[in-house]
Amino acid sequence: TPGTTPGTSVRDDGGWVGGEPEWSSADGSGEGSASAMESSPDIVPIADGGGMAAETAPFPVGGAEPIEGDAYPAPPTYPDTAELRAGNVDDNADFVAFVEYLDRIESLGISTRPFDPTGRIVVSVRDADGLPAAGVEVAVTGAEGVAVATIRSTANGSARFLPTLYGTPEQTYTFTALGVSQSATPDSVVTLTVQAIDRSTAPVALDVLFLLDATGSMGDEIDRLKTTIDTVAGRIAAMDTEPDVRFAMTMYRDLTDTFVTSTYDFTGNIDDFRAAIEKVVAEGGDDYPEALDEGLAEALGTPSWRDPATTMQLVFLVADAPPQVARQVDTTYVQSITAAISRGIKVFPIASSESDDQAEAVFRQIAQATGARFVFLTGGANGAATGPGTDIGSTDYEELALDDLIVRLVSEELAALTGVMPIEPTGSTDPTIPTSNPDGQ
């Protein structure tokens, strides 16, 4: 069940935690009704305040408008031979611009769950040779030594502490790792030089989870993602660094669908993982926002993740819609962000074709806080999968085939641990595409 301690999942012989989900509804429609959602006892308006909409309408502020009645806009279609292509940006590279972007989105009346990244403190953990120390737990204490948070360094030895996520802005904090401490105030950088780190020649342990929006609007893209994820899994497993890699998958829909969340647990058997991907069916969803809160909580809590001290952990979230920010849930995506930070998990959102301002803002919040990049498809009907209020311009990113981009992102993470340079794309069909990101990306 969601929220269980990582590594304690109960899976059946097929690898599905709790059994394979029911992919389609009994009548074949796979769609719940908007009226059913509005009357559901599980949908409770959140109290006013905190910048969130206090409404339960199926199309909240920032969501896509229905075309007719409660119908969701038709999902995008692609030529049978079309590959998914994508760009990416790093909001930690220009943090001031990111904060300005979020302020502007809020001024437009677009709601997210309360999330304020201001005061960010970047923590860099290094060994005596100046090399990044990954997987190191850092205790954060405030005034009079009161415990505030626990964060963990990612592959490049860094972690981000956002004071307002923990309700303690404008304090002096002390960061302690492996007996080394340093104090800092908001908007600063902390470097902790710790004892020598074991850099044995054993393969890097790598857990990669794909978190998929499996609702109807993702149908055509899910079909292409099956091929993309299959290719990515094979290419990662075959890297020269030979990581000890396992793959898992969590899917989510929404409350009135045949399932809200479902997880295929980690496996090192690529053929088994491919077979699980092939079974995925996109259906339901009904309204625009989906159960992203619940999906992210399950992805972090249910699969059998290995020890974060010795395992690089990555999540690729593929979705085209924001969470139901007006709904009370057991674990919000902001709470899941803090859980990911505490375990050194990077979450790379991949925005799909129907993403709007609300979806983009949420995805970028998740990416920035966990130290990941925001990825977005670039070949949809409306161009790049960003909202009209975005600050991302066409010159701010390079465009690659999605599988090339995901493999590059993974190889960059591995490079920080192994010293092996990240691989360059091999499947791009456009020779004019650069092999390095534009300045600042």
Short mmCIF file of C-alpha atoms in Angstrom, two decimals:
data_model
loop_
_atom_site.label_atom_id
_atom_site.label_comp_id
_atom_site.label_asym_id
_atom_site.label_seq_id
_atom_site.Cartn_x
_atom_site.Cartn_y
_atom_site.Cartn_z
CA THR A 1 0.00 0.00 0.00
CA PRO A 2 1.12 3.60 -0.53
CA GLY A 3 3.30 4.90 2.24
CA THR A 4 4.85 1.57 3.22
CA THR A 5 8.54 1.53 4.05
CA PRO A 6 10.57 1.22 0.82
CA GLY A 7 11.75 -2.33 0.31
CA THR A 8 8.76 -3.98 2.00
CA SER A 9 6.43 -4.24 -0.98
CA VAL A 10 4.34 -7.38 -1.47
CA ARG A 11 4.32 -8.54 -5.08
CA ASP A 12 2.68 -11.43 -6.83
CA ASP A 13 4.44 -13.74 -9.28
CA GLY A 14 3.90 -11.25 -12.09
CA GLY A 15 5.82 -8.45 -10.39
CA TRP A 16 2.76 -6.24 -9.80
CA VAL A 17 2.48 -5.04 -6.21
CA GLY A 18 -0.85 -6.38 -4.98
CA GLY A 19 -1.64 -7.90 -8.37
CA GLU A 20 -1.96 -6.63 -11.94
CA PRO A 21 -4.50 -3.78 -12.25
CA GLU A 22 -7.79 -3.95 -14.08
CA TRP A 23 -6.89 -2.02 -17.21
CA SER A 24 -10.38 -1.31 -18.57
CA SER A 25 -13.77 -0.70 -17.00
CA ALA A 26 -16.47 -3.35 -17.29
CA ASP A 27 -18.41 -1.41 -19.89
CA GLY A 28 -15.29 -0.58 -21.89
CA SER A 29 -15.63 3.15 -21.44
CA GLY A 30 -13.02 3.48 -18.72
CA GLU A 31 -14.36 6.89 -17.81
CA GLY A 32 -15.92 8.09 -14.60
CA SER A 33 -18.30 11.02 -14.63
CA ALA A 34 -17.53 14.54 -13.50
CA SER A 35 -20.66 14.49 -11.36
CA ALA A 36 -19.44 11.36 -9.63
CA MET A 37 -16.17 13.08 -8.84
CA GLU A 38 -17.88 16.12 -7.48
CA SER A 39 -20.06 14.01 -5.19
CA SER A 40 -17.30 11.68 -4.04
CA PRO A 41 -16.78 11.77 -0.27
CA ASP A 42 -13.02 11.58 -0.97
CA ILE A 43 -13.05 15.00 -2.61
CA VAL A 44 -12.94 17.62 0.12
CA PRO A 45 -12.33 21.30 -0.60
CA ILE A 46 -9.17 22.60 0.98
CA ALA A 47 -9.62 25.53 3.31
CA ASP A 48 -9.06 28.96 1.80
CA GLY A 49 -5.53 30.29 1.94
CA GLY A 50 -2.10 29.18 0.90
CA GLY A 51 -2.66 30.19 -2.70
CA MET A 52 -4.76 27.14 -3.59
CA ALA A 53 -8.15 27.05 -5.20
CA ALA A 54 -10.86 26.15 -2.67
CA GLU A 55 -13.08 24.51 -5.24
CA THR A 56 -13.76 21.05 -6.56
CA ALA A 57 -14.74 21.87 -10.12
CA PRO A 58 -13.21 19.37 -12.56
CA PHE A 59 -11.42 22.21 -14.40
CA PRO A 60 -9.75 24.40 -11.74
CA VAL A 61 -7.92 27.63 -12.44
CA GLY A 62 -5.02 26.88 -14.74
CA GLY A 63 -6.58 23.70 -16.14
CA ALA A 64 -7.65 23.13 -19.73
CA GLU A 65 -11.19 24.12 -20.60
CA PRO A 66 -13.56 21.40 -21.81
CA ILE A 67 -14.60 21.45 -25.43
CA GLU A 68 -18.12 20.25 -24.87
CA GLY A 69 -19.73 19.57 -21.53
CA ASP A 70 -17.41 17.51 -19.39
CA ALA A 71 -15.44 16.14 -22.32
CA TYR A 72 -11.69 16.44 -22.12
CA PRO A 73 -9.94 17.75 -25.28
CA ALA A 74 -9.06 14.96 -27.68
CA PRO A 75 -5.60 13.49 -27.05
CA PRO A 76 -2.89 14.33 -29.56
CA THR A 77 -2.18 12.02 -32.46
CA TYR A 78 1.12 11.42 -34.19
CA PRO A 79 2.13 9.80 -37.48
CA ASP A 80 2.87 6.13 -36.96
CA THR A 81 6.56 6.72 -37.63
CA ALA A 82 6.92 9.83 -35.45
CA GLU A 83 9.42 9.70 -32.61
CA LEU A 84 8.88 11.59 -29.40
CA ARG A 85 11.24 14.55 -29.18
CA ALA A 86 11.95 16.68 -26.16
CA GLY A 87 13.84 19.59 -24.64
CA ASN A 88 14.90 20.29 -21.08
CA VAL A 89 15.86 23.15 -18.77
CA ASP A 90 17.56 23.35 -15.37
CA ASP A 91 15.76 25.79 -13.06
CA ASN A 92 18.57 25.58 -10.53
CA ALA A 93 20.93 27.04 -13.12
CA ASP A 94 18.99 30.34 -13.13
CA PHE A 95 17.22 30.19 -9.80
CA VAL A 96 16.28 33.88 -9.72
CA ALA A 97 14.43 33.54 -13.03
CA PHE A 98 12.64 30.45 -11.70
CA VAL A 99 11.34 32.34 -8.66
CA GLU A 100 10.20 35.18 -10.92
CA TYR A 101 8.42 32.65 -13.14
CA LEU A 102 6.51 31.19 -10.18
CA ASP A 103 5.56 34.68 -9.00
CA ARG A 104 4.17 35.51 -12.41
CA ILE A 105 2.23 32.25 -12.62
CA GLU A 106 0.65 33.00 -9.24
CA SER A 107 -0.23 36.54 -10.37
CA LEU A 108 -2.13 35.00 -13.29
CA GLY A 109 -4.38 33.15 -10.82
CA ILE A 110 -2.89 29.74 -11.58
CA SER A 111 -2.93 27.65 -8.43
CA THR A 112 -0.53 25.05 -7.10
CA ARG A 113 -0.11 23.58 -3.67
CA PRO A 114 1.82 25.91 -1.34
CA PHE A 115 5.42 25.87 -2.50
CA ASP A 116 7.92 28.65 -1.90
CA PRO A 117 11.52 27.93 -2.98
CA THR A 118 12.94 31.26 -1.79
CA GLY A 119 15.84 31.11 0.62
CA ARG A 120 17.24 28.00 -1.09
CA ILE A 121 20.50 26.78 0.43
CA VAL A 122 22.63 24.59 -1.81
CA VAL A 123 24.60 21.96 0.09
CA SER A 124 27.66 20.45 -1.58
CA VAL A 125 29.23 17.37 0.01
CA ARG A 126 32.81 16.63 -1.07
CA ASP A 127 35.55 14.27 -0.01
CA ALA A 128 39.10 15.29 0.81
CA ASP A 129 40.02 15.12 -2.90
CA GLY A 130 37.22 17.52 -3.80
CA LEU A 131 35.18 14.82 -5.52
CA PRO A 132 31.40 14.60 -5.02
CA ALA A 133 30.21 12.42 -2.17
CA ALA A 134 26.89 10.86 -3.15
CA GLY A 135 24.28 9.35 -0.85
CA VAL A 136 25.51 11.16 2.25
CA GLU A 137 22.85 12.01 4.82
CA VAL A 138 22.92 15.61 6.02
CA ALA A 139 21.12 16.62 9.23
CA VAL A 140 19.68 20.13 9.27
CA THR A 141 19.14 21.84 12.62
CA GLY A 142 17.84 25.28 13.47
CA ALA A 143 17.94 27.50 16.50
CA GLU A 144 19.17 25.81 19.69
CA GLY A 145 19.89 22.61 17.79
CA VAL A 146 16.24 21.81 17.00
CA ALA A 147 16.03 19.21 14.20
CA VAL A 148 14.49 20.67 11.04
CA ALA A 149 15.08 18.17 8.24
CA THR A 150 17.24 15.40 6.85
CA ILE A 151 18.45 15.70 3.27
CA ARG A 152 20.74 13.47 1.20
CA SER A 153 23.33 14.29 -1.46
CA THR A 154 22.61 13.19 -5.01
CA ALA A 155 25.09 11.78 -7.54
CA ASN A 156 26.96 15.07 -7.95
CA GLY A 157 27.25 15.49 -4.18
CA SER A 158 24.64 18.24 -3.95
CA ALA A 159 21.32 18.70 -2.19
CA ARG A 160 18.93 21.60 -1.92
CA PHE A 161 17.37 22.78 1.33
CA LEU A 162 14.25 24.95 0.89
CA PRO A 163 13.51 26.47 4.33
CA THR A 164 9.85 27.27 3.71
CA LEU A 165 9.07 23.62 2.92
CA TYR A 166 9.76 22.92 6.58
CA GLY A 167 8.03 26.02 7.96
CA THR A 168 11.25 27.57 9.27
CA PRO A 169 12.28 30.49 7.03
CA GLU A 170 14.73 33.23 8.01
CA GLN A 171 16.85 31.20 10.42
CA THR A 172 20.48 30.27 10.71
CA TYR A 173 20.84 26.55 10.03
CA THR A 174 23.55 24.05 10.83
CA PHE A 175 24.29 21.29 8.34
CA THR A 176 26.04 18.16 9.63
CA ALA A 177 27.32 15.17 7.64
CA LEU A 178 29.67 12.44 8.88
CA GLY A 179 30.70 14.55 11.87
CA VAL A 180 31.40 17.71 9.86
CA SER A 181 29.23 20.78 10.48
CA GLN A 182 28.78 24.21 8.94
CA SER A 183 26.23 26.96 9.57
CA ALA A 184 24.51 29.03 6.90
CA THR A 185 21.67 31.47 6.34
CA PRO A 186 19.11 31.40 3.51
CA ASP A 187 20.29 32.11 -0.05
CA SER A 188 23.75 30.68 0.44
CA VAL A 189 25.97 27.73 -0.45
CA VAL A 190 27.35 25.23 2.07
CA THR A 191 30.32 22.96 1.33
CA LEU A 192 30.93 20.01 3.65
CA THR A 193 34.27 18.25 3.23
CA VAL A 194 33.90 14.78 4.70
CA GLN A 195 36.13 11.77 5.24
CA ALA A 196 37.27 9.64 2.34
CA ILE A 197 34.47 7.94 0.42
CA ASP A 198 34.74 4.33 -0.71
CA ARG A 199 35.03 4.41 -4.50
CA SER A 200 35.31 0.71 -5.15
CA THR A 201 35.14 -0.71 -8.65
CA ALA A 202 31.84 -2.46 -7.98
CA PRO A 203 29.05 -1.52 -10.43
CA VAL A 204 27.00 1.51 -9.46
CA ALA A 205 23.63 0.46 -8.04
CA LEU A 206 20.93 2.31 -10.03
CA ASP A 207 17.16 2.22 -9.43
CA VAL A 208 15.07 3.86 -12.18
CA LEU A 209 11.29 4.23 -11.81
CA PHE A 210 8.93 5.44 -14.52
CA LEU A 211 5.86 7.21 -13.09
CA LEU A 212 3.19 7.33 -15.79
CA ASP A 213 -0.08 9.19 -16.14
CA ALA A 214 -2.13 6.34 -17.65
CA THR A 215 -5.33 8.30 -18.38
CA GLY A 216 -7.04 8.51 -21.76
CA SER A 217 -5.44 11.76 -22.90
CA MET A 218 -2.06 10.02 -22.77
CA GLY A 219 -3.16 7.21 -25.09
CA ASP A 220 -1.17 7.96 -28.22
CA GLU A 221 1.89 9.03 -26.26
CA ILE A 222 1.73 5.93 -24.04
CA ASP A 223 1.92 3.80 -27.19
CA ARG A 224 5.11 5.59 -28.21
CA LEU A 225 6.44 5.64 -24.67
CA LYS A 226 6.32 1.86 -24.63
CA THR A 227 8.94 1.84 -27.37
CA THR A 228 10.89 4.71 -25.82
CA ILE A 229 11.07 3.15 -22.34
CA ASP A 230 11.93 -0.23 -23.83
CA THR A 231 14.81 1.35 -25.76
CA VAL A 232 15.96 3.40 -22.77
CA ALA A 233 16.00 0.36 -20.47
CA GLY A 234 18.10 -1.63 -22.91
CA ARG A 235 20.56 1.21 -23.53
CA ILE A 236 21.05 1.95 -19.83
CA ALA A 237 21.64 -1.71 -19.03
CA ALA A 238 24.23 -1.87 -21.83
CA MET A 239 26.22 1.24 -20.80
CA ASP A 240 30.00 0.95 -20.64
CA THR A 241 29.83 1.66 -16.89
CA GLU A 242 27.70 -1.50 -16.53
CA PRO A 243 25.46 -0.21 -13.73
CA ASP A 244 23.64 -2.66 -11.51
CA VAL A 245 20.32 -1.31 -12.79
CA ARG A 246 16.75 -2.19 -11.87
CA PHE A 247 13.56 -0.75 -13.33
CA ALA A 248 10.10 -0.21 -11.85
CA MET A 249 6.89 1.47 -12.96
CA THR A 250 4.06 3.22 -11.13
CA MET A 251 0.94 4.32 -12.96
CA TYR A 252 -1.86 6.56 -11.82
CA ARG A 253 -5.26 7.66 -13.08
CA ASP A 254 -7.94 9.26 -10.84
CA LEU A 255 -10.57 8.43 -8.24
CA THR A 256 -13.36 7.21 -10.51
CA ASP A 257 -11.17 5.02 -12.74
CA THR A 258 -10.51 1.28 -12.55
CA PHE A 259 -7.47 2.05 -10.40
CA VAL A 260 -5.99 5.15 -8.85
CA THR A 261 -2.41 3.85 -8.60
CA SER A 262 -0.67 0.63 -9.52
CA THR A 263 2.98 -0.39 -9.30
CA TYR A 264 5.21 -2.90 -11.05
CA ASP A 265 8.03 -3.51 -8.59
CA PHE A 266 11.75 -3.20 -9.27
CA THR A 267 13.33 -5.87 -11.40
CA GLY A 268 16.73 -6.37 -12.93
CA ASN A 269 15.23 -8.54 -15.66
CA ILE A 270 14.82 -6.28 -18.70
CA ASP A 271 12.58 -8.77 -20.52
CA ASP A 272 10.17 -8.89 -17.58
CA PHE A 273 10.07 -5.11 -17.44
CA ARG A 274 9.42 -4.87 -21.17
CA ALA A 275 6.54 -7.32 -20.86
CA ALA A 276 5.02 -5.19 -18.07
CA ILE A 277 5.30 -1.99 -20.12
CA GLU A 278 3.59 -3.64 -23.06
CA LYS A 279 0.50 -4.27 -20.91
CA VAL A 280 -0.05 -0.60 -20.07
CA VAL A 281 -3.36 0.80 -21.32
CA ALA A 282 -4.29 4.49 -21.14
CA GLU A 283 -7.93 4.99 -20.20
CA GLY A 284 -10.21 7.14 -18.08
CA GLY A 285 -9.26 10.41 -16.40
CA ASP A 286 -12.47 12.24 -17.29
CA ASP A 287 -11.43 15.70 -16.15
CA TYR A 288 -8.11 17.45 -16.72
CA PRO A 289 -6.27 17.16 -13.34
CA GLU A 290 -5.31 13.64 -12.28
CA ALA A 291 -4.11 11.78 -9.17
CA LEU A 292 -0.49 12.93 -9.41
CA ASP A 293 -0.28 13.44 -5.63
CA GLU A 294 -1.26 9.83 -5.02
CA GLY A 295 0.94 8.53 -7.85
CA LEU A 296 4.09 10.25 -6.61
CA ALA A 297 3.45 9.11 -3.03
CA GLU A 298 3.08 5.51 -4.19
CA ALA A 299 6.15 5.70 -6.41
CA LEU A 300 8.29 6.74 -3.45
CA GLY A 301 6.67 4.54 -0.82
CA THR A 302 5.62 1.25 -2.38
CA PRO A 303 8.40 -0.23 -4.58
CA SER A 304 11.37 -2.02 -3.05
CA TRP A 305 13.91 0.80 -3.42
CA ARG A 306 17.42 -0.11 -2.33
CA ASP A 307 19.46 1.73 0.33
CA PRO A 308 19.78 5.39 -0.77
CA ALA A 309 23.23 5.54 0.83
CA THR A 310 24.56 3.16 -1.82
CA THR A 311 22.07 3.45 -4.69
CA MET A 312 21.47 6.19 -7.23
CA GLN A 313 17.69 6.68 -7.45
CA LEU A 314 15.88 8.38 -10.32
CA VAL A 315 12.21 8.90 -11.19
CA PHE A 316 10.96 9.89 -14.65
CA LEU A 317 7.43 11.31 -14.33
CA VAL A 318 5.56 11.35 -17.66
CA ALA A 319 2.28 13.28 -17.57
CA ASP A 320 0.19 15.91 -19.33
CA ALA A 321 -1.91 17.22 -16.43
CA PRO A 322 -1.49 18.74 -12.97
CA PRO A 323 -2.62 17.13 -9.72
CA GLN A 324 -6.01 17.78 -8.16
CA VAL A 325 -4.70 20.70 -6.08
CA ALA A 326 -8.17 21.43 -4.65
CA ARG A 327 -8.45 17.94 -3.18
CA GLN A 328 -7.29 16.87 0.25
CA VAL A 329 -5.01 13.85 0.03
CA ASP A 330 -3.01 11.80 2.52
CA THR A 331 0.30 12.89 0.97
CA THR A 332 0.58 15.97 -1.23
CA TYR A 333 3.17 16.24 -3.95
CA VAL A 334 4.95 18.87 -1.82
CA GLN A 335 5.26 16.33 1.01
CA SER A 336 6.57 13.82 -1.51
CA ILE A 337 9.16 16.40 -2.60
CA THR A 338 10.52 16.54 0.95
CA ALA A 339 10.57 12.72 1.06
CA ALA A 340 12.54 12.62 -2.21
CA ILE A 341 15.01 15.22 -0.92
CA SER A 342 15.55 13.20 2.26
CA ARG A 343 16.45 10.16 0.16
CA GLY A 344 18.44 11.90 -2.59
CA ILE A 345 15.93 10.94 -5.28
CA LYS A 346 15.84 13.12 -8.38
CA VAL A 347 12.45 13.39 -10.10
CA PHE A 348 12.59 14.33 -13.79
CA PRO A 349 9.10 15.39 -14.96
CA ILE A 350 8.44 14.93 -18.69
CA ALA A 351 5.55 17.19 -19.74
CA SER A 352 3.41 15.75 -22.53
CA SER A 353 1.42 17.47 -25.23
CA GLU A 354 -1.64 18.79 -23.38
CA SER A 355 0.32 20.32 -20.48
CA ASP A 356 -0.78 23.83 -19.49
CA ASP A 357 0.57 26.51 -17.13
CA GLN A 358 -0.62 24.71 -14.01
CA ALA A 359 0.97 21.42 -15.04
CA GLU A 360 4.22 23.10 -16.05
CA ALA A 361 4.48 25.01 -12.77
CA VAL A 362 3.96 21.85 -10.68
CA PHE A 363 6.39 19.82 -12.77
CA ARG A 364 9.06 22.51 -12.47
CA GLN A 365 8.56 22.75 -8.71
CA ILE A 366 9.20 19.02 -8.41
CA ALA A 367 12.26 19.09 -10.67
CA GLN A 368 13.90 22.14 -9.09
CA ALA A 369 13.53 20.96 -5.50
CA THR A 370 14.93 17.49 -6.20
CA GLY A 371 17.81 18.82 -8.32
CA ALA A 372 16.49 17.41 -11.60
CA ARG A 373 15.75 18.98 -14.96
CA PHE A 374 12.31 19.80 -16.36
CA VAL A 375 11.79 17.86 -19.58
CA PHE A 376 9.03 18.58 -22.09
CA LEU A 377 7.95 17.10 -25.40
CA THR A 378 8.46 19.45 -28.33
CA GLY A 379 6.40 17.81 -31.07
CA GLY A 380 2.81 18.24 -29.92
CA ALA A 381 0.01 19.90 -31.85
CA ASN A 382 0.73 23.17 -30.06
CA GLY A 383 4.51 22.92 -30.16
CA ALA A 384 6.50 22.51 -26.95
CA ALA A 385 4.53 21.04 -24.04
CA THR A 386 4.66 24.18 -21.93
CA GLY A 387 1.96 26.59 -20.81
CA PRO A 388 1.27 29.97 -22.45
CA GLY A 389 2.75 31.69 -19.40
CA THR A 390 6.09 29.89 -19.67
CA ASP A 391 9.40 31.73 -19.68
CA ILE A 392 11.09 29.00 -21.72
CA GLY A 393 11.99 30.23 -25.19
CA SER A 394 12.91 28.21 -28.25
CA THR A 395 16.58 29.17 -27.86
CA ASP A 396 16.74 28.01 -24.23
CA TYR A 397 17.06 24.31 -25.01
CA GLU A 398 18.21 21.75 -27.51
CA GLU A 399 15.80 19.22 -28.97
CA LEU A 400 16.57 15.51 -28.97
CA ALA A 401 14.74 12.25 -29.39
CA LEU A 402 13.22 11.51 -25.98
CA ASP A 403 15.07 8.22 -25.57
CA ASP A 404 18.37 9.95 -26.37
CA LEU A 405 17.63 12.65 -23.82
CA ILE A 406 16.67 10.25 -21.02
CA VAL A 407 19.78 8.14 -21.63
CA ARG A 408 21.94 11.26 -21.60
CA LEU A 409 20.41 12.43 -18.29
CA VAL A 410 21.06 9.03 -16.71
CA SER A 411 24.61 8.91 -18.07
CA GLU A 412 25.29 12.38 -16.64
CA GLU A 413 24.23 11.14 -13.23
CA LEU A 414 26.44 8.07 -13.55
CA ALA A 415 29.37 10.20 -14.73
CA ALA A 416 29.38 12.07 -11.42
CA LEU A 417 29.99 8.76 -9.65
CA THR A 418 32.22 6.92 -12.12
CA GLY A 419 34.15 9.67 -13.87
CA VAL A 420 33.10 8.24 -17.24
CA MET A 421 31.93 11.03 -19.50
CA PRO A 422 28.22 10.97 -20.35
CA ILE A 423 27.37 9.45 -23.67
CA GLU A 424 26.14 11.59 -26.53
CA PRO A 425 22.94 10.88 -28.46
CA THR A 426 23.19 8.23 -31.16
CA GLY A 427 19.65 8.15 -32.49
CA SER A 428 19.12 11.78 -33.53
CA THR A 429 18.05 12.20 -37.14
CA ASP A 430 18.78 15.93 -37.36
CA PRO A 431 22.53 16.59 -37.81
CA THR A 432 22.05 20.26 -36.88
CA ILE A 433 21.07 19.43 -33.29
CA PRO A 434 23.91 20.47 -30.96
CA THR A 435 25.50 17.94 -28.62
CA SER A 436 25.69 20.38 -25.70
CA ASN A 437 23.09 22.50 -24.00
CA PRO A 438 22.82 26.25 -24.64
CA ASP A 439 24.44 28.57 -22.11
CA GLY A 440 22.77 28.25 -18.72
CA GLN A 441 21.21 24.90 -19.50
#
